[in-house]
Short mmCIF file of C-alpha atoms and ligand atoms in Angstrom, two decimals:
data_model
loop_
_atom_site.label_atom_id
_atom_site.label_comp_id
_atom_site.label_asym_id
_atom_site.label_seq_id
_atom_site.Cartn_x
_atom_site.Cartn_y
_atom_site.Cartn_z
CA MET A 1 12.11 -2.46 22.78
CA THR A 2 16.07 -3.13 22.43
CA MET A 3 17.34 0.19 20.58
CA GLN A 4 19.29 -1.26 17.07
CA PRO A 5 22.91 0.10 15.77
CA THR A 6 21.83 3.11 13.72
CA LEU A 7 20.64 2.10 10.56
CA LEU A 8 22.41 3.16 7.32
CA ASN A 9 21.83 3.30 3.66
CA PHE A 10 22.37 0.84 1.33
CA ILE A 11 23.65 1.62 -1.35
CA ASN A 12 25.79 -0.99 -3.90
CA GLY A 13 25.75 -3.29 -1.88
CA GLN A 14 27.02 -1.51 1.28
CA SER A 15 25.63 -0.32 4.43
CA VAL A 16 26.42 3.65 4.03
CA ALA A 17 26.19 6.28 6.50
CA ALA A 18 25.08 9.54 5.21
CA ALA A 19 28.68 11.98 4.79
CA SER A 20 26.64 14.60 6.50
CA GLY A 21 26.59 12.55 10.03
CA LYS A 22 22.50 13.53 9.94
CA THR A 23 20.61 10.73 11.78
CA PHE A 24 16.77 11.07 12.70
CA ASP A 25 15.04 8.62 15.60
CA ARG A 26 12.38 6.23 15.06
CA LEU A 27 9.75 5.52 18.31
CA SER A 28 8.27 2.60 19.45
CA PRO A 29 4.15 3.30 18.37
CA ALA A 30 3.33 0.81 21.17
CA ASP A 31 5.72 2.68 24.24
CA GLY A 32 7.20 5.85 22.93
CA SER A 33 10.88 4.31 23.73
CA LEU A 34 14.23 4.35 20.61
CA VAL A 35 13.71 1.68 18.67
CA GLN A 36 16.52 3.19 16.32
CA ARG A 37 18.09 5.44 15.03
CA VAL A 38 18.62 6.19 11.08
CA SER A 39 20.96 8.13 8.69
CA GLU A 40 19.65 10.11 6.59
CA ALA A 41 20.33 9.94 2.85
CA GLY A 42 21.57 13.87 1.59
CA ALA A 43 22.14 14.64 -1.83
CA PRO A 44 25.26 13.34 -1.95
CA GLU A 45 23.75 9.63 -1.33
CA VAL A 46 20.66 9.68 -3.29
CA GLN A 47 23.58 10.59 -6.42
CA ALA A 48 25.46 7.71 -4.92
CA ALA A 49 22.09 5.04 -4.95
CA VAL A 50 20.97 6.66 -8.68
CA ALA A 51 24.24 6.16 -10.17
CA ALA A 52 24.59 2.66 -8.85
CA ALA A 53 21.79 1.78 -9.84
CA LYS A 54 22.25 3.15 -13.22
CA ALA A 55 25.73 1.43 -13.53
CA ALA A 56 23.76 -2.12 -12.62
CA LEU A 57 22.00 -2.03 -15.40
CA LYS A 58 24.46 -2.35 -17.76
CA GLY A 59 25.98 -5.50 -15.38
CA PRO A 60 25.71 -9.14 -15.30
CA TRP A 61 21.93 -7.80 -14.01
CA GLY A 62 21.32 -6.37 -17.48
CA THR A 63 22.51 -9.20 -19.79
CA MET A 64 20.91 -12.44 -17.57
CA ASP A 65 18.56 -14.11 -19.14
CA VAL A 66 14.76 -14.54 -17.44
CA SER A 67 15.09 -17.98 -16.57
CA THR A 68 18.51 -17.16 -14.66
CA ARG A 69 16.46 -14.32 -13.35
CA ALA A 70 14.38 -15.98 -12.23
CA ALA A 71 15.85 -18.73 -9.87
CA LEU A 72 17.40 -15.67 -7.98
CA LEU A 73 13.48 -14.31 -7.32
CA TYR A 74 12.61 -17.95 -5.94
CA LYS A 75 15.41 -17.76 -3.95
CA LEU A 76 14.52 -14.42 -2.64
CA ALA A 77 11.15 -15.74 -2.00
CA GLU A 78 12.74 -18.63 0.09
CA ALA A 79 15.11 -16.43 1.86
CA ILE A 80 12.13 -13.91 3.02
CA GLU A 81 10.37 -16.81 4.18
CA ALA A 82 13.68 -18.34 6.13
CA ASN A 83 14.06 -14.81 7.64
CA THR A 84 9.95 -14.35 8.47
CA GLU A 85 10.87 -14.39 12.47
CA LEU A 86 13.39 -11.66 11.79
CA LEU A 87 11.31 -9.54 9.23
CA LEU A 88 8.56 -10.54 11.34
CA ARG A 89 10.12 -8.13 14.76
CA ALA A 90 12.06 -5.49 12.91
CA GLU A 91 8.04 -4.87 10.82
CA ILE A 92 5.91 -5.30 14.67
CA ALA A 93 8.67 -3.28 16.39
CA ASP A 94 8.47 -0.12 13.30
CA THR A 95 4.43 -0.59 13.23
CA GLY A 96 3.19 -1.62 15.92
CA LYS A 97 1.17 -4.01 14.08
CA PRO A 98 -0.06 -7.21 15.93
CA ILE A 99 2.56 -10.27 15.13
CA SER A 100 -1.19 -12.19 13.58
CA LEU A 101 -1.42 -9.67 10.92
CA ALA A 102 2.44 -9.08 10.24
CA SER A 103 2.86 -13.17 10.17
CA GLY A 104 -0.51 -13.87 7.83
CA LEU A 105 -0.47 -10.96 5.58
CA ASP A 106 2.58 -8.63 5.38
CA ILE A 107 5.41 -10.91 4.73
CA PRO A 108 3.84 -14.31 3.48
CA ARG A 109 2.24 -11.93 0.91
CA GLY A 110 5.93 -9.91 0.31
CA ALA A 111 7.45 -13.33 -0.56
CA ALA A 112 4.80 -14.17 -2.90
CA ASN A 113 4.97 -10.47 -4.94
CA PHE A 114 8.05 -12.25 -6.33
CA ARG A 115 7.41 -15.13 -7.31
CA VAL A 116 3.82 -14.07 -9.14
CA PHE A 117 6.07 -11.32 -10.67
CA ILE A 118 8.73 -13.86 -12.10
CA ASP A 119 6.08 -16.38 -13.89
CA MET A 120 3.54 -13.69 -15.23
CA VAL A 121 6.82 -12.43 -17.10
CA LYS A 122 7.81 -16.11 -18.04
CA ALA A 123 4.49 -16.58 -19.47
CA THR A 124 4.46 -13.13 -21.10
CA HIS A 125 4.07 -13.46 -25.17
CA GLU A 126 5.13 -10.27 -27.55
CA ALA A 127 3.10 -9.49 -30.46
CA SER A 128 4.30 -10.54 -33.66
CA TYR A 129 2.45 -10.12 -37.51
CA GLN A 130 3.46 -10.07 -40.62
CA SER A 131 2.86 -7.55 -43.61
CA SER A 132 3.34 -7.22 -47.05
CA THR A 133 5.43 -4.23 -49.23
CA PRO A 134 4.88 -3.29 -52.37
CA ASP A 135 8.08 -5.17 -53.42
CA GLY A 136 6.35 -8.84 -52.55
CA ARG A 137 9.62 -9.85 -49.96
CA GLY A 138 6.89 -8.57 -46.57
CA ALA A 139 7.83 -7.47 -43.51
CA LEU A 140 8.39 -8.84 -39.79
CA ASN A 141 6.60 -6.57 -37.23
CA TYR A 142 7.39 -7.83 -33.35
CA THR A 143 7.56 -5.98 -29.95
CA LEU A 144 10.12 -6.69 -27.84
CA ARG A 145 9.24 -5.74 -23.86
CA ARG A 146 12.76 -3.49 -22.31
CA PRO A 147 13.07 -2.25 -18.85
CA LYS A 148 12.69 1.14 -17.91
CA GLY A 149 15.64 1.83 -16.31
CA VAL A 150 16.05 2.97 -12.92
CA ILE A 151 12.74 2.88 -10.64
CA ALA A 152 12.56 5.41 -7.94
CA VAL A 153 10.06 3.45 -5.21
CA ILE A 154 8.77 6.11 -2.55
CA CYS A 155 6.28 4.26 0.24
CA PRO A 156 4.21 4.66 3.43
CA TRP A 157 4.06 2.93 6.30
CA ASN A 158 1.31 1.36 6.82
CA LEU A 159 2.69 -2.19 5.19
CA PRO A 160 6.17 -1.03 4.64
CA PHE A 161 7.00 -4.73 3.51
CA LEU A 162 4.24 -5.81 1.49
CA ASN A 163 4.15 -2.19 -0.63
CA VAL A 164 8.27 -2.31 -1.10
CA THR A 165 7.62 -6.04 -2.71
CA TRP A 166 4.58 -5.19 -4.44
CA LYS A 167 6.42 -3.11 -6.30
CA LEU A 168 9.79 -4.44 -6.44
CA GLY A 169 8.50 -7.53 -7.97
CA PRO A 170 7.63 -6.69 -11.28
CA ALA A 171 10.26 -4.07 -11.20
CA LEU A 172 13.24 -6.80 -10.43
CA ALA A 173 11.43 -9.09 -12.60
CA LEU A 174 11.75 -7.10 -15.72
CA GLY A 175 15.08 -5.86 -15.31
CA ASN A 176 14.73 -2.62 -14.02
CA THR A 177 17.17 -1.46 -11.11
CA VAL A 178 16.05 0.47 -8.05
CA VAL A 179 16.27 3.17 -5.92
CA VAL A 180 14.04 2.83 -2.43
CA LYS A 181 12.56 5.18 -0.27
CA PRO A 182 10.68 3.56 2.61
CA SER A 183 8.84 5.86 5.13
CA GLU A 184 10.61 7.66 7.74
CA GLU A 185 8.60 5.77 9.85
CA THR A 186 8.93 2.25 8.79
CA PRO A 187 13.01 1.75 7.43
CA THR A 188 13.70 -1.21 8.70
CA THR A 189 12.33 -4.24 6.59
CA ALA A 190 13.19 -2.72 3.20
CA THR A 191 16.41 -2.23 3.90
CA MET A 192 16.64 -5.93 5.81
CA LEU A 193 14.98 -7.45 2.40
CA ALA A 194 17.98 -4.97 0.62
CA GLN A 195 20.45 -7.40 2.52
CA ILE A 196 18.54 -11.10 2.08
CA ALA A 197 18.74 -10.20 -2.06
CA LYS A 198 22.22 -9.74 -2.21
CA ASP A 199 22.84 -12.85 0.19
CA VAL A 200 20.77 -14.63 -2.65
CA GLY A 201 23.09 -13.34 -5.13
CA VAL A 202 21.71 -10.41 -6.61
CA PRO A 203 24.00 -8.59 -7.67
CA ASP A 204 25.37 -5.19 -6.20
CA GLY A 205 23.46 -1.91 -7.22
CA VAL A 206 20.09 -3.39 -8.31
CA ILE A 207 18.52 -2.77 -5.19
CA ASN A 208 19.07 0.89 -3.58
CA ILE A 209 17.86 2.28 -0.43
CA VAL A 210 17.91 5.69 1.12
CA HIS A 211 16.66 7.05 3.93
CA GLY A 212 15.25 10.31 4.92
CA PHE A 213 11.81 12.60 4.60
CA GLY A 214 9.85 14.11 0.96
CA PRO A 215 10.36 18.15 0.90
CA GLY A 216 14.18 18.95 0.88
CA SER A 217 15.43 15.16 1.65
CA ALA A 218 16.03 12.04 0.49
CA GLY A 219 12.32 11.57 -0.61
CA GLU A 220 12.54 15.05 -3.05
CA PHE A 221 15.92 14.50 -3.66
CA LEU A 222 15.33 11.08 -5.41
CA THR A 223 11.99 12.00 -7.57
CA GLN A 224 13.79 15.33 -9.28
CA HIS A 225 16.95 13.52 -10.42
CA GLU A 226 17.23 13.16 -13.88
CA ASP A 227 19.06 9.20 -13.91
CA VAL A 228 15.39 8.29 -12.47
CA ALA A 229 13.24 7.02 -15.49
CA ALA A 230 9.63 6.58 -13.50
CA ILE A 231 8.42 6.88 -10.10
CA THR A 232 6.35 4.48 -8.48
CA PHE A 233 4.54 5.57 -5.23
CA THR A 234 1.97 4.38 -2.76
CA GLY A 235 0.84 7.25 -0.24
CA GLU A 236 -1.10 10.58 0.75
CA THR A 237 -3.09 12.23 -2.71
CA ARG A 238 -1.48 15.67 -1.88
CA THR A 239 1.80 14.25 -1.72
CA GLY A 240 1.26 12.43 -4.84
CA THR A 241 0.56 15.89 -6.22
CA ALA A 242 3.99 17.29 -5.38
CA ILE A 243 5.97 14.09 -6.70
CA MET A 244 4.15 14.52 -10.45
CA LYS A 245 5.46 18.12 -10.27
CA ALA A 246 8.87 16.61 -10.17
CA ALA A 247 8.30 14.34 -12.59
CA ALA A 248 6.71 16.38 -15.31
CA GLU A 249 10.33 17.77 -14.87
CA GLY A 250 11.69 14.99 -18.05
CA THR A 251 8.37 13.39 -18.76
CA ARG A 252 8.49 10.56 -16.18
CA PRO A 253 5.98 8.60 -16.34
CA VAL A 254 4.29 7.91 -12.43
CA SER A 255 2.36 5.33 -11.09
CA PHE A 256 0.70 6.45 -7.66
CA GLU A 257 -1.64 4.22 -5.04
CA LEU A 258 -3.40 7.40 -3.06
CA GLY A 259 -5.78 7.97 -0.43
CA GLY A 260 -9.22 6.23 0.04
CA LYS A 261 -12.42 7.29 1.40
CA ASN A 262 -14.30 3.92 0.77
CA ALA A 263 -17.72 2.78 1.33
CA GLY A 264 -19.14 -0.11 3.16
CA ILE A 265 -22.46 -1.53 1.92
CA VAL A 266 -24.88 -4.19 3.55
CA PHE A 267 -28.29 -4.71 2.00
CA ALA A 268 -30.80 -6.59 3.95
CA ASP A 269 -30.64 -9.63 2.60
CA CYS A 270 -27.12 -10.59 3.54
CA ASP A 271 -25.37 -13.03 5.15
CA PHE A 272 -25.19 -10.93 8.58
CA ASP A 273 -22.72 -12.84 9.81
CA ALA A 274 -20.56 -12.42 7.63
CA ALA A 275 -21.34 -8.63 6.87
CA VAL A 276 -20.45 -8.27 10.52
CA GLU A 277 -17.17 -10.05 10.02
CA GLY A 278 -16.48 -8.57 7.23
CA ILE A 279 -17.62 -4.61 8.13
CA THR A 280 -15.33 -5.56 11.24
CA ARG A 281 -11.86 -6.40 9.08
CA SER A 282 -12.74 -3.61 6.56
CA THR A 283 -12.80 -0.45 9.55
CA TYR A 284 -10.49 -1.59 12.19
CA LEU A 285 -7.57 -4.34 10.16
CA ASN A 286 -4.19 -2.68 10.86
CA SER A 287 -5.76 -0.02 13.79
CA GLY A 288 -7.80 1.61 10.37
CA GLN A 289 -4.39 2.17 8.50
CA VAL A 290 -4.88 0.70 5.37
CA CYS A 291 -5.99 2.99 2.46
CA LEU A 292 -9.14 0.24 1.19
CA GLY A 293 -10.33 0.13 4.50
CA THR A 294 -13.89 1.66 5.50
CA GLU A 295 -14.40 5.03 7.06
CA ARG A 296 -18.27 4.90 5.54
CA VAL A 297 -21.05 2.72 5.99
CA PHE A 298 -24.01 1.89 4.66
CA VAL A 299 -26.69 -0.25 5.85
CA GLU A 300 -30.28 -0.82 4.64
CA ARG A 301 -33.08 0.31 6.91
CA PRO A 302 -34.32 -3.22 7.87
CA ILE A 303 -31.60 -4.06 9.28
CA PHE A 304 -29.07 -0.31 10.50
CA ASP A 305 -30.10 -0.86 14.48
CA LYS A 306 -28.87 -4.97 14.77
CA PHE A 307 -25.93 -3.90 12.41
CA VAL A 308 -25.18 -0.84 14.68
CA ALA A 309 -25.73 -2.83 18.05
CA ALA A 310 -23.08 -6.15 15.85
CA LEU A 311 -20.48 -3.80 15.06
CA LYS A 312 -20.98 -1.98 18.47
CA ALA A 313 -19.98 -5.28 20.20
CA LYS A 314 -17.57 -6.37 17.63
CA ALA A 315 -15.47 -3.31 18.17
CA GLU A 316 -15.65 -3.23 22.19
CA ALA A 317 -14.59 -7.39 21.85
CA LEU A 318 -11.08 -6.27 19.51
CA VAL A 319 -7.73 -7.46 22.09
CA ILE A 320 -5.65 -4.06 22.11
CA GLY A 321 -2.39 -4.49 23.66
CA ASP A 322 1.40 -5.76 22.83
CA PRO A 323 1.95 -6.68 19.17
CA MET A 324 4.40 -9.67 19.97
CA ASN A 325 0.98 -11.20 21.91
CA ALA A 326 -0.16 -14.12 19.86
CA ALA A 327 -4.04 -12.37 20.77
CA THR A 328 -4.21 -9.55 20.10
CA THR A 329 -5.85 -8.11 17.28
CA PHE A 330 -5.75 -4.37 17.89
CA GLY A 331 -1.99 -2.49 17.50
CA PRO A 332 -1.52 1.64 17.82
CA LEU A 333 -1.24 4.06 15.68
CA ILE A 334 1.79 4.80 13.83
CA SER A 335 2.82 7.32 15.71
CA LEU A 336 1.74 10.45 18.19
CA GLU A 337 1.75 12.76 15.70
CA HIS A 338 -0.81 10.31 13.48
CA ARG A 339 -3.15 9.82 16.47
CA ASP A 340 -3.60 13.83 16.87
CA LYS A 341 -4.86 13.79 13.36
CA VAL A 342 -6.91 11.47 14.02
CA LEU A 343 -8.00 12.38 17.55
CA SER A 344 -9.02 16.02 15.94
CA TYR A 345 -11.39 13.91 13.61
CA PHE A 346 -12.93 12.54 16.72
CA LYS A 347 -13.65 15.89 17.94
CA ARG A 348 -14.87 17.22 14.33
CA ALA A 349 -17.01 14.55 14.48
CA LEU A 350 -19.11 15.21 17.65
CA ASP A 351 -18.55 19.16 16.23
CA GLU A 352 -20.09 17.65 13.02
CA GLY A 353 -23.38 16.23 14.57
CA ALA A 354 -22.58 12.39 15.21
CA THR A 355 -23.74 10.50 18.37
CA LEU A 356 -20.96 8.42 19.40
CA VAL A 357 -21.71 4.56 19.46
CA THR A 358 -18.38 2.96 21.17
CA GLY A 359 -14.80 4.44 21.49
CA GLY A 360 -13.89 8.29 20.66
CA GLY A 361 -11.13 8.58 22.85
CA VAL A 362 -7.42 6.60 23.96
CA PRO A 363 -7.93 4.13 26.22
CA SER A 364 -5.92 3.88 29.22
CA MET A 365 -3.52 0.93 29.67
CA PRO A 366 -0.53 -0.32 31.14
CA VAL A 367 2.04 2.09 32.46
CA ASP A 368 5.05 0.54 30.14
CA GLN A 369 2.60 1.33 27.14
CA SER A 370 1.32 4.19 28.40
CA GLN A 371 3.61 6.82 25.56
CA GLY A 372 1.85 4.66 22.62
CA ALA A 373 0.18 5.64 20.18
CA TRP A 374 -3.34 3.82 21.64
CA ILE A 375 -5.96 4.93 20.48
CA GLN A 376 -9.82 3.51 20.26
CA PRO A 377 -12.07 1.60 17.33
CA THR A 378 -14.59 4.26 17.27
CA ILE A 379 -18.65 4.00 15.92
CA TRP A 380 -20.45 6.99 14.89
CA THR A 381 -24.47 7.45 13.90
CA GLY A 382 -25.62 10.65 12.38
CA LEU A 383 -23.00 11.89 10.57
CA SER A 384 -24.27 14.04 7.03
CA ASP A 385 -23.09 12.78 3.50
CA ASP A 386 -21.51 16.25 2.95
CA ALA A 387 -19.88 16.45 6.92
CA SER A 388 -16.25 16.98 7.22
CA VAL A 389 -15.87 13.84 8.84
CA MET A 390 -17.08 11.32 5.71
CA ARG A 391 -15.64 13.28 2.68
CA GLU A 392 -12.01 13.47 3.99
CA GLU A 393 -9.50 10.16 4.53
CA ILE A 394 -9.21 10.06 8.64
CA PHE A 395 -6.96 6.92 8.37
CA GLY A 396 -7.55 5.86 11.34
CA PRO A 397 -10.04 2.71 12.99
CA CYS A 398 -13.29 4.29 12.42
CA CYS A 399 -16.90 3.97 10.78
CA ASN A 400 -20.22 5.94 10.88
CA ILE A 401 -22.96 3.95 10.09
CA SER A 402 -25.23 5.27 7.95
CA PRO A 403 -28.87 3.81 6.86
CA PHE A 404 -30.41 3.72 3.14
CA ASP A 405 -33.52 2.91 1.78
CA SER A 406 -32.79 1.62 -2.21
CA GLU A 407 -30.04 0.65 -4.89
CA ASP A 408 -30.16 3.37 -6.23
CA GLU A 409 -29.83 5.96 -3.60
CA VAL A 410 -26.58 4.05 -1.71
CA VAL A 411 -25.11 4.25 -5.06
CA ARG A 412 -25.61 8.00 -5.28
CA ARG A 413 -24.36 8.02 -2.11
CA ALA A 414 -21.31 5.61 -2.34
CA ASN A 415 -20.14 7.26 -5.11
CA ASP A 416 -20.57 10.86 -3.93
CA THR A 417 -16.52 11.41 -3.20
CA ARG A 418 -13.72 12.68 -4.73
CA TYR A 419 -11.74 9.30 -3.78
CA GLY A 420 -12.09 6.12 -5.78
CA LEU A 421 -11.10 2.99 -4.45
CA SER A 422 -12.40 0.33 -3.01
CA THR A 423 -15.80 -0.42 -2.03
CA THR A 424 -17.39 -3.59 -0.07
CA VAL A 425 -20.79 -5.10 -0.71
CA TRP A 426 -23.01 -7.79 1.15
CA THR A 427 -25.25 -9.28 -0.49
CA THR A 428 -26.84 -12.57 -1.76
CA ASP A 429 -28.47 -11.14 -4.45
CA LEU A 430 -26.29 -12.53 -7.72
CA SER A 431 -28.16 -9.78 -9.86
CA ARG A 432 -27.87 -7.16 -7.42
CA ALA A 433 -23.81 -7.72 -7.16
CA HIS A 434 -22.86 -7.14 -10.22
CA ARG A 435 -25.15 -4.28 -10.98
CA MET A 436 -23.10 -2.68 -7.71
CA ALA A 437 -19.92 -3.88 -9.23
CA ARG A 438 -21.09 -1.92 -12.46
CA ASN A 439 -22.42 1.16 -10.76
CA ILE A 440 -19.82 1.98 -7.98
CA GLU A 441 -16.85 4.16 -9.20
CA VAL A 442 -13.95 2.75 -7.93
CA GLY A 443 -11.06 0.69 -8.61
CA THR A 444 -11.97 -2.54 -6.74
CA VAL A 445 -15.03 -3.50 -5.79
CA TRP A 446 -15.58 -6.87 -3.44
CA ILE A 447 -18.36 -8.65 -2.96
CA ASN A 448 -19.07 -10.39 0.69
CA ALA A 449 -15.21 -10.15 0.85
CA TRP A 450 -12.43 -7.80 1.66
CA TRP A 451 -8.97 -7.61 0.65
CA LEU A 452 -9.35 -10.57 -1.26
CA ARG A 453 -7.28 -10.09 -4.59
CA ASP A 454 -5.33 -11.80 -6.54
CA LEU A 455 -1.62 -10.86 -7.21
CA ARG A 456 -2.43 -11.12 -10.74
CA VAL A 457 -5.35 -8.53 -11.00
CA PRO A 458 -5.09 -4.76 -10.85
CA PHE A 459 -4.92 -2.52 -8.10
CA GLY A 460 -5.98 1.26 -8.34
CA GLY A 461 -7.85 3.78 -7.75
CA SER A 462 -9.27 6.99 -9.99
CA GLY A 463 -9.83 10.86 -8.85
CA LEU A 464 -7.72 11.47 -5.88
CA SER A 465 -7.52 7.19 -5.04
CA GLY A 466 -4.28 7.55 -8.12
CA ILE A 467 -3.10 7.11 -11.28
CA GLY A 468 -2.71 4.19 -12.96
CA ARG A 469 -3.13 0.43 -11.95
CA GLU A 470 -0.38 -1.55 -9.71
CA GLY A 471 -0.75 -6.02 -10.22
CA GLY A 472 -0.97 -7.90 -12.82
CA GLU A 473 -0.27 -7.02 -16.49
CA HIS A 474 -0.83 -2.76 -14.88
CA SER A 475 2.63 -3.44 -13.56
CA LEU A 476 4.32 -5.09 -16.23
CA ASP A 477 2.89 -2.52 -18.67
CA PHE A 478 3.97 0.49 -15.73
CA TYR A 479 7.58 -1.47 -15.21
CA SER A 480 8.73 -1.76 -18.95
CA GLU A 481 9.24 -0.11 -22.44
CA ILE A 482 7.98 -2.19 -25.63
CA ARG A 483 9.70 -1.66 -28.68
CA THR A 484 8.53 -2.51 -32.12
CA VAL A 485 11.31 -3.58 -34.32
CA CYS A 486 9.71 -4.03 -38.13
CA VAL A 487 12.14 -6.20 -40.57
CA LYS A 488 11.75 -5.90 -43.63
CA LEU A 489 12.21 -9.77 -45.08
P1 LIG B 1 2.89 10.16 3.00
O1 LIG B 1 2.72 10.47 1.76
O2 LIG B 1 3.17 11.08 3.74
O3 LIG B 1 4.03 9.99 2.59
C1 LIG B 1 4.42 8.43 1.43
C2 LIG B 1 6.03 8.71 0.89
O4 LIG B 1 6.06 9.84 0.61
C3 LIG B 1 6.99 8.71 2.22
O5 LIG B 1 7.99 7.96 2.48
C4 LIG B 1 7.33 10.04 2.67
O6 LIG B 1 8.73 10.08 3.21
C5 LIG B 1 7.51 10.38 1.01
N1 LIG B 1 7.25 11.82 0.71
C6 LIG B 1 6.77 12.40 1.55
N2 LIG B 1 6.81 13.95 0.29
C7 LIG B 1 7.21 13.67 -0.77
C8 LIG B 1 7.93 14.32 -1.53
N3 LIG B 1 7.67 15.94 -1.34
N4 LIG B 1 8.96 14.21 -2.64
C9 LIG B 1 8.89 13.12 -2.23
N5 LIG B 1 9.01 12.04 -2.09
C10 LIG B 1 7.96 12.56 -0.57
O7 LIG B 1 2.14 9.20 3.13
P2 LIG B 1 2.16 7.72 3.96
O8 LIG B 1 1.26 8.99 5.47
O9 LIG B 1 3.11 7.00 4.80
O10 LIG B 1 1.01 7.03 4.10
C11 LIG B 1 -0.25 6.96 4.46
C12 LIG B 1 -0.83 7.41 3.03
O11 LIG B 1 -0.82 6.28 1.73
C13 LIG B 1 -2.60 7.27 3.08
O12 LIG B 1 -2.99 8.55 2.32
C14 LIG B 1 -3.26 6.38 2.55
O13 LIG B 1 -4.76 6.01 1.94
C15 LIG B 1 -1.86 5.98 1.60
N6 LIG B 1 -2.37 4.86 1.31
C16 LIG B 1 -2.60 4.48 -0.01
C17 LIG B 1 -2.62 2.99 -0.62
C18 LIG B 1 -2.86 2.40 -1.96
O14 LIG B 1 -2.62 1.36 -2.72
N7 LIG B 1 -3.73 3.80 -2.51
C19 LIG B 1 -1.42 1.63 -0.10
C20 LIG B 1 -1.18 2.28 1.13
C21 LIG B 1 -1.00 3.79 1.49
O1 LIG B 2 -2.35 -6.44 -0.87
C1 LIG B 2 -3.07 -5.85 -1.53
O2 LIG B 2 -3.60 -6.73 -2.60
C2 LIG B 2 -3.21 -4.65 -1.89
N1 LIG B 2 -3.87 -3.43 -2.55
C3 LIG B 2 -2.50 -3.57 -0.28
C4 LIG B 2 -2.78 -2.53 -0.65
C5 LIG B 2 -2.98 -1.89 0.66
C6 LIG B 2 -3.05 -0.81 1.30
O3 LIG B 2 -2.92 0.45 1.93
#
């Protein structure tokens, strides 16, 4: 991979190097080479970014009517599409994800986030009530939806562009300004988005980007800043806990999309081939680095052996290799550190009594990729529900497949987790499908599908999986304040 010039922070419409001169290196997940040197924002840059965002609330952005804002955000969506090639290259260099995935999902869904949310804001109507008063003249009561202010946006590395657009779509549609702290692993496409937005006419200061880490770095400085009105965070549950403590100061609201330990449930009456295909996607897409991915698979006993054999064949047929090759279906993990973590779970699974069906280690790669964070798609059977590998989020391309004998049993076992993000259920029995949707305790239930979500419906989780929902009206509520106006007539 060719090295780019140092990636700078983006503050008030300008590229800004940190005054400290500090940088950090982003290494390619695919081959370990230096992809990018990144300027690490310190407290002064975070201060400048928040100040710019605060000032922009009062500038042309603050007084812009909804249809002008809509036209701008539509132009932004078009410009994202026009810059697809550049965005793809940057996203793939940072993440190592296959081009088939980035071009089919990350970039187009990212553009859609701007159109969908501005359409929703334009269609939003306010409540209005007429009430009587003792003097008989009456009163008119109505509500106004106002921007919340400066929003801190803290993002993870697994779907960098998709995630930042998912938050900026509604935040900007409602007239807020933002300071984004992308993941230190994947800083590039959020920064490109800010420049693209400037180029189409989004005023300076509306989108600011600061680079760095969490504790003692840009993430912590941003979440602690008193002029931040709300914090939207996607990432690990324990990071959410730290951010919640920062948000408590000043009682700032948070929206948290956190981890998952999601179940895939396959009944014997399913469309077998579709179920195998669906569980393959939900376990291995993005090399398993998807919060809504499946790490616990439950298969009804009559089809258990056949299903294990079929999933093994699918896992072994994934095409591992150069992310820029159109035929590749399985890329590396995000970093060698993350691979060490996932490999430690691979070892632990065997220590906890698993039978290895396939994978379990590091594939042999051509010499130019040997320094990449490659790993094998992995399947186990035989883990008990209370094994730590069945209870902790691994965030890797692996699952344990367990047999079950009844609907009640599988509901109880699927719900036996502190997470509550999503479940994918495979059955052709319509009544059972609806019963499962009611009884599984998660934010999203997919029936004969996985990751099939209209952006207008909410997404999020319960328990350790998060606080609140993003998507649809729930995003509109988080990114706005409702003001009540009562007029004596
Ligand atoms: P992470 O929590 O390590 O980091 C996320 C972001 O938080 C990064 O930008 C990081 O720099 C920042 N950060 C870390 N500590 C901070 C602090 N104290 N204050 C402020 N910012 C801080 O998560 P990750 O490893 O980047 O992402 C993987 C995790 O994200 C997984 O657990 C996954 O399940 C979760 N995730 C959840 C969803 C969802 O929608 N529920 C989506 C994607 C990823
Ligand atoms: O795009 C979506 O619908 C969605 N829920 C993305 C979440 C991805 C988590 O890794």
